[in-house]
mmCIF file of C-alpha atoms in Angstrom:
data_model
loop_
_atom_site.group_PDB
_atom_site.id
_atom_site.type_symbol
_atom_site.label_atom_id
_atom_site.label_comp_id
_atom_site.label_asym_id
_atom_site.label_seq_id
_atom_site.Cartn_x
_atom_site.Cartn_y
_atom_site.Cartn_z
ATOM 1 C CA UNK A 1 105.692 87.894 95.092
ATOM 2 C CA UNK A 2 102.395 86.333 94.757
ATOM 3 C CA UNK A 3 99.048 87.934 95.682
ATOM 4 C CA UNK A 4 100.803 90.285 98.248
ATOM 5 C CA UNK A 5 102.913 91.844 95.640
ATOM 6 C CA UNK A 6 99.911 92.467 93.270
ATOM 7 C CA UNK A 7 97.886 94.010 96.295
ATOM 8 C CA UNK A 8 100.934 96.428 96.464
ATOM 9 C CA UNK A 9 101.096 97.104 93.159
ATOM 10 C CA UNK A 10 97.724 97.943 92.844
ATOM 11 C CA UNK A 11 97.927 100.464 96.209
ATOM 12 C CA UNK A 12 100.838 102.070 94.123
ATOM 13 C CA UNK A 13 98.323 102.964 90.892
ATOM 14 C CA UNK A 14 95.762 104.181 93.447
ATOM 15 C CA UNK A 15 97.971 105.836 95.646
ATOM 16 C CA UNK A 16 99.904 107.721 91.807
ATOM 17 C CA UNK A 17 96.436 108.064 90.286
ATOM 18 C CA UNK A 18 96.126 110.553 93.591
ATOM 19 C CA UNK A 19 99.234 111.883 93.246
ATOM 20 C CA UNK A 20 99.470 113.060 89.590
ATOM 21 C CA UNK A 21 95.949 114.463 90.444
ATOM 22 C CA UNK A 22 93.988 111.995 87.673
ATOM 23 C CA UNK A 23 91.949 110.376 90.586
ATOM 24 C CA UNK A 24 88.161 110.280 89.849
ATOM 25 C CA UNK A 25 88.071 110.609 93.748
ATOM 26 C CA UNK A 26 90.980 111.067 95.663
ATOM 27 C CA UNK A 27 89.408 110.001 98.666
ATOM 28 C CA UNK A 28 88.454 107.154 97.614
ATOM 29 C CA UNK A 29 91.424 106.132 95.938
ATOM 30 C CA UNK A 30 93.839 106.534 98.804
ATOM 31 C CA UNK A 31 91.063 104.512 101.093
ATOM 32 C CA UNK A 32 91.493 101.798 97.912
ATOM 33 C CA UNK A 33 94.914 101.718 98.415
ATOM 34 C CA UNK A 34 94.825 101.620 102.478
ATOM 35 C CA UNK A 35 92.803 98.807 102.492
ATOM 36 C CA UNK A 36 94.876 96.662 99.766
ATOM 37 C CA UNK A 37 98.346 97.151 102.115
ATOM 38 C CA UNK A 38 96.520 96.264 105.327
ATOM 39 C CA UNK A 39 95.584 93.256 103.736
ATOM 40 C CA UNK A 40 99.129 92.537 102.743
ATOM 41 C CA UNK A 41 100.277 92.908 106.106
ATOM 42 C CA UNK A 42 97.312 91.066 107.147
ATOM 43 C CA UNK A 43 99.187 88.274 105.421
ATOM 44 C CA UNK A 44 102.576 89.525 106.221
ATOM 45 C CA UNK A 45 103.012 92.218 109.050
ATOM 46 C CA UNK A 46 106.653 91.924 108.334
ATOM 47 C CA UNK A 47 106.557 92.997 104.551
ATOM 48 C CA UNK A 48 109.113 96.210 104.556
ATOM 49 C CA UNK A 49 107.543 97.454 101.314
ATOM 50 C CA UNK A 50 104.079 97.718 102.137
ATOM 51 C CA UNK A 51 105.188 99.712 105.522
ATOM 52 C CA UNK A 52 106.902 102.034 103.074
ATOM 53 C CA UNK A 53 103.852 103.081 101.106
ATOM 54 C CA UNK A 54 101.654 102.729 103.696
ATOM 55 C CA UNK A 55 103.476 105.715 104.757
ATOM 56 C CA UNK A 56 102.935 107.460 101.790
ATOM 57 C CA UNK A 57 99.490 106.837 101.473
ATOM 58 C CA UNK A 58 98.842 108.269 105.033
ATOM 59 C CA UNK A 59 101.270 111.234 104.219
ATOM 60 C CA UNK A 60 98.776 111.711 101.245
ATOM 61 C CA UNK A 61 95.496 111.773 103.431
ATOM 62 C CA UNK A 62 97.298 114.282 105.784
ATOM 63 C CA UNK A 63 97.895 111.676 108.853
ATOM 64 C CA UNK A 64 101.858 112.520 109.633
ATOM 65 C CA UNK A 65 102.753 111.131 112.620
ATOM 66 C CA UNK A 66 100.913 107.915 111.279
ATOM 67 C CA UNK A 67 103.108 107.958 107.773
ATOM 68 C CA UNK A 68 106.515 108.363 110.197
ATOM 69 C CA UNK A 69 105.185 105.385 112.014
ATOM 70 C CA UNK A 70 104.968 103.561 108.847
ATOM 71 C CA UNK A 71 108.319 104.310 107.180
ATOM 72 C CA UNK A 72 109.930 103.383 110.931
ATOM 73 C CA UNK A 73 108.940 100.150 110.831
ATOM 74 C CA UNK A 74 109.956 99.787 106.765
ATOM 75 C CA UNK A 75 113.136 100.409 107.786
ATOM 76 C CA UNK A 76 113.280 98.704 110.996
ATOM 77 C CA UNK A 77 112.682 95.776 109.074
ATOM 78 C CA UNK A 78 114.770 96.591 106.027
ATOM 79 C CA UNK A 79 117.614 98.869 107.710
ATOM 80 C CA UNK A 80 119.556 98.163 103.846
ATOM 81 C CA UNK A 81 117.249 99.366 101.920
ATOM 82 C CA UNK A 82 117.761 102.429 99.988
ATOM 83 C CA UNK A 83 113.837 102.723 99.366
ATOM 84 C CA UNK A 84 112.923 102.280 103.198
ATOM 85 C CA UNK A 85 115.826 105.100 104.368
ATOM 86 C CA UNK A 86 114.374 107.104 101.395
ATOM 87 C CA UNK A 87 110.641 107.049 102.700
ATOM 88 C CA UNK A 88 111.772 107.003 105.963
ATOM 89 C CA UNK A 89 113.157 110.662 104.836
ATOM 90 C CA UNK A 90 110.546 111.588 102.909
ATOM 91 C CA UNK A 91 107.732 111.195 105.438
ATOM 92 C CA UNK A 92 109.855 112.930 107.953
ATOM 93 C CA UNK A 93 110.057 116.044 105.824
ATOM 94 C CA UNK A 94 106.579 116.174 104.355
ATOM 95 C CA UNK A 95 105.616 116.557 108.084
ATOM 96 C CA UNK A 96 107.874 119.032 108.567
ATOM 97 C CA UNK A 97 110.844 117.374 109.913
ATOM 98 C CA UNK A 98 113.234 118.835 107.263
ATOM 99 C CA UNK A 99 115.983 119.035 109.771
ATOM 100 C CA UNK A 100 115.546 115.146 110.810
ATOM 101 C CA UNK A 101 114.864 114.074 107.394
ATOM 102 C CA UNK A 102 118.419 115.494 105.200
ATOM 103 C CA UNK A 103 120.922 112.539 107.510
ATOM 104 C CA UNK A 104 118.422 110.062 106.387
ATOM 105 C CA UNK A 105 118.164 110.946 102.508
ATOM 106 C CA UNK A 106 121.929 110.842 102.391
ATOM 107 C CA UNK A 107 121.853 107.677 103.701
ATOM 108 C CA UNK A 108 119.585 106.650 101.067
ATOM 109 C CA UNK A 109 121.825 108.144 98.221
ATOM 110 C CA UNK A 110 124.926 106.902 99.440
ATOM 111 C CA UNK A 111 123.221 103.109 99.771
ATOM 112 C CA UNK A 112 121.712 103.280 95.926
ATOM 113 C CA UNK A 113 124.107 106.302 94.353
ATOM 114 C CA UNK A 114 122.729 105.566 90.692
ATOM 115 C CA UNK A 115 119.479 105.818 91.953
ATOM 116 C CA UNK A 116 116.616 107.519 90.768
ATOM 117 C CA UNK A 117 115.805 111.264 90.275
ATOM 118 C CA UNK A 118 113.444 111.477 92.807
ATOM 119 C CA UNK A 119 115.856 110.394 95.413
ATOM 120 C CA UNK A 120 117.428 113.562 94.589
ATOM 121 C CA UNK A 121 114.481 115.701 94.080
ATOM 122 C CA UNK A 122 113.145 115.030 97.517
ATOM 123 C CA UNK A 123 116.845 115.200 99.157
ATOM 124 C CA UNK A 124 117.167 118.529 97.281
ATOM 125 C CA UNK A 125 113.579 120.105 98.860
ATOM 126 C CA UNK A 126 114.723 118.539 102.466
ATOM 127 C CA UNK A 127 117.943 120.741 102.370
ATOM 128 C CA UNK A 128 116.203 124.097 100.559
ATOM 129 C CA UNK A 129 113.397 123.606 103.419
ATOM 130 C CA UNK A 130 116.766 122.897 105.998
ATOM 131 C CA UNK A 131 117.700 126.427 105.238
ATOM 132 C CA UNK A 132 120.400 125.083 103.018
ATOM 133 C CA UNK A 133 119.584 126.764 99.663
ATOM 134 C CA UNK A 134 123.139 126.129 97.739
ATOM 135 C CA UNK A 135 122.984 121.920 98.613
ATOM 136 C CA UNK A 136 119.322 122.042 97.522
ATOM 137 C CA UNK A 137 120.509 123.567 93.907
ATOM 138 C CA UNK A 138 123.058 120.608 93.476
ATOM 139 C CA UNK A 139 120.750 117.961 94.740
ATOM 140 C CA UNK A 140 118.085 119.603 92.762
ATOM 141 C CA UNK A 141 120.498 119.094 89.601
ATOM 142 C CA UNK A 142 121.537 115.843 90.304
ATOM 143 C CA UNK A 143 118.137 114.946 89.673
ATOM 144 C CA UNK A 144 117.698 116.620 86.407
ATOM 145 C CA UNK A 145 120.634 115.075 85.078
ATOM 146 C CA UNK A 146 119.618 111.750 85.766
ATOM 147 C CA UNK A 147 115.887 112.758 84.308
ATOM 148 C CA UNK A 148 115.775 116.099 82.391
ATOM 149 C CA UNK A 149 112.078 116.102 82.034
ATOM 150 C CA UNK A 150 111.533 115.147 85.235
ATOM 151 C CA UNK A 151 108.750 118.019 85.952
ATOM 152 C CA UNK A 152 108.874 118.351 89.510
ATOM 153 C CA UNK A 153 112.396 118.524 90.039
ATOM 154 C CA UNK A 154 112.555 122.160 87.641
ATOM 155 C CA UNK A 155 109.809 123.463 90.012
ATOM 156 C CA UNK A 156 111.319 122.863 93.076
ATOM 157 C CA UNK A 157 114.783 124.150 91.805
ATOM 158 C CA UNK A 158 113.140 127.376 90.166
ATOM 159 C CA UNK A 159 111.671 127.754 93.961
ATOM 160 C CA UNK A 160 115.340 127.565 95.056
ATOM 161 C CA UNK A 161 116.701 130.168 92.958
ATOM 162 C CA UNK A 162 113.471 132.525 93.793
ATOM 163 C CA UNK A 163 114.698 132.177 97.504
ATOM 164 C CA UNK A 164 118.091 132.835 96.623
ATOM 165 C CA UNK A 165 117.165 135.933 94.319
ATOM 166 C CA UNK A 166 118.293 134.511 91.448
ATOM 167 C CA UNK A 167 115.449 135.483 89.473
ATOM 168 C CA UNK A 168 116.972 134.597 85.740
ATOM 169 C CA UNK A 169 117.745 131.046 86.737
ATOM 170 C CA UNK A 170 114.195 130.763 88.197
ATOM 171 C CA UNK A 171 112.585 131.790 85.139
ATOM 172 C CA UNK A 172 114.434 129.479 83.068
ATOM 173 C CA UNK A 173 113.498 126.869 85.106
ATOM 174 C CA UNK A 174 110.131 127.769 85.021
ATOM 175 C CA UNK A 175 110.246 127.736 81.126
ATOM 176 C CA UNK A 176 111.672 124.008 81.370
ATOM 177 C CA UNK A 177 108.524 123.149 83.832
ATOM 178 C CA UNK A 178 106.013 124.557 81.441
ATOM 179 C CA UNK A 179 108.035 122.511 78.135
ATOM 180 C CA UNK A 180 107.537 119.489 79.881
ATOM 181 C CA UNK A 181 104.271 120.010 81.402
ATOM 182 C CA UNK A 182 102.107 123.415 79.126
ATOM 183 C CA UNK A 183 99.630 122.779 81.679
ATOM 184 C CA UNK A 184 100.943 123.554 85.380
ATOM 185 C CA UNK A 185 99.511 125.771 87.405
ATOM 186 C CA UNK A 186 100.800 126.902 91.123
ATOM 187 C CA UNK A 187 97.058 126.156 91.647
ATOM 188 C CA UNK A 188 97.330 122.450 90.489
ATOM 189 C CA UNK A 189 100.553 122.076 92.678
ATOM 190 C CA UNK A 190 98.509 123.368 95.533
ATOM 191 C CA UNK A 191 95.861 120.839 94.763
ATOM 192 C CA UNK A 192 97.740 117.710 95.012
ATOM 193 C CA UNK A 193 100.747 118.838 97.206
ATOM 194 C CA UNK A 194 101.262 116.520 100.130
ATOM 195 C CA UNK A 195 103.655 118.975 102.438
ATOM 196 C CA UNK A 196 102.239 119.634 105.836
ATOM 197 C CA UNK A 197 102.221 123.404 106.142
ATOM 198 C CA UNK A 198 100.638 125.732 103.477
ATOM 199 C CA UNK A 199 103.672 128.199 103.806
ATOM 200 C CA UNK A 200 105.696 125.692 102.245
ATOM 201 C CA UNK A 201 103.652 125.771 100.044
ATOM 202 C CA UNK A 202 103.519 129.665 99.402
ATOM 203 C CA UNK A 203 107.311 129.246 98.008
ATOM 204 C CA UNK A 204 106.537 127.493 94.796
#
């Protein structure tokens, strides 16, 4: 992969460093990362990967339409790729686009089946934001059994279960969260969440 792929690697620790809230300055670590993919696609326009978290670095800094743009042409140039379809998806439903984004995470599970608990995760919050709370809970556990202390994937299924009125369930999955992680806070979340929409939000 050469320099390009160590330019992307290092816009991936910036762009987690933002996400996992550890940034000395989140600003200026998603502008690090921006500027390390443009120069790989300086080099390479045609590099599917750095499209793909291009996208996720503008879907970070707020700039929807530009992250869809992004994860377009990722998977315009790598239509078989399970990561493309899945950023594709995500970008779509971080901006909102819940109902556009579900066809496209399927796609991604079906390409890469054994694939990773976020694939899941982020399916399962596409379908509970779809309206489609009893596919989000299986999605949602999918996930957890391929990564039991994956944190986020407990909060977002203890969110399902408050929308469903299953109250119980929610608190035991907000008992898992706060094994795995003593720290959270709803406020923290709210800090570092990337969804467009603050009522979305509101549902944690």
């Amino acid at each position: 992969q050469g320099i390009p792929g160590f330019y992307r690697l290092l816009a991936v620790v910036n762009l987690n460093e933002t996400w996992l809230g550890i940034s000395k300055s989140r600003k200026e670590s998603l502008e690090r990362a921006t500027e390390l993919l443009q120069k790989v696609l300086a080099m390479d326009e045609n590099d599917a990967d750095a499209h793909g978290v291009l996208s996720q670095v503008y879907t970070h800094k707020g700039e929807y339409d530009k992250a869809v743009s992004e994860a377009e042409k990722g998977v315009t140039l790598d239509p078989g790729s399970s990561w493309a379809i899945y950023r594709y998806a995500q970008a779509l439903n971080n901006a909102n686009r819940a109902e556009q984004s579900v066809p496209l995470f399927e796609k991604a599970v079906r390409r890469n089946p054994i694939g990773p608990a976020l694939f899941y995760t982020d399916y399962g919050i596409a379908l509970r934001d779809a309206g489609r709370l009893e596919d989000a809970v299986m999605a949602l556990k999918k996930a957890i059994e391929r990564a039991p202390d994956y944190m986020w994937a407990h909060v977002h299924l203890a969110a399902a279960y408050m929308m469903m009125g299953r109250a119980q369930e929610a608190q035991a999955e907000v008992a898992e969260v706060l094994r795995i992680s003593p720290g959270f806070s709803v406020e923290r979340f709210s800090r570092t969440t990337i969804f467009k929409g603050q009522e979305r939000v509101d549902t944690i």
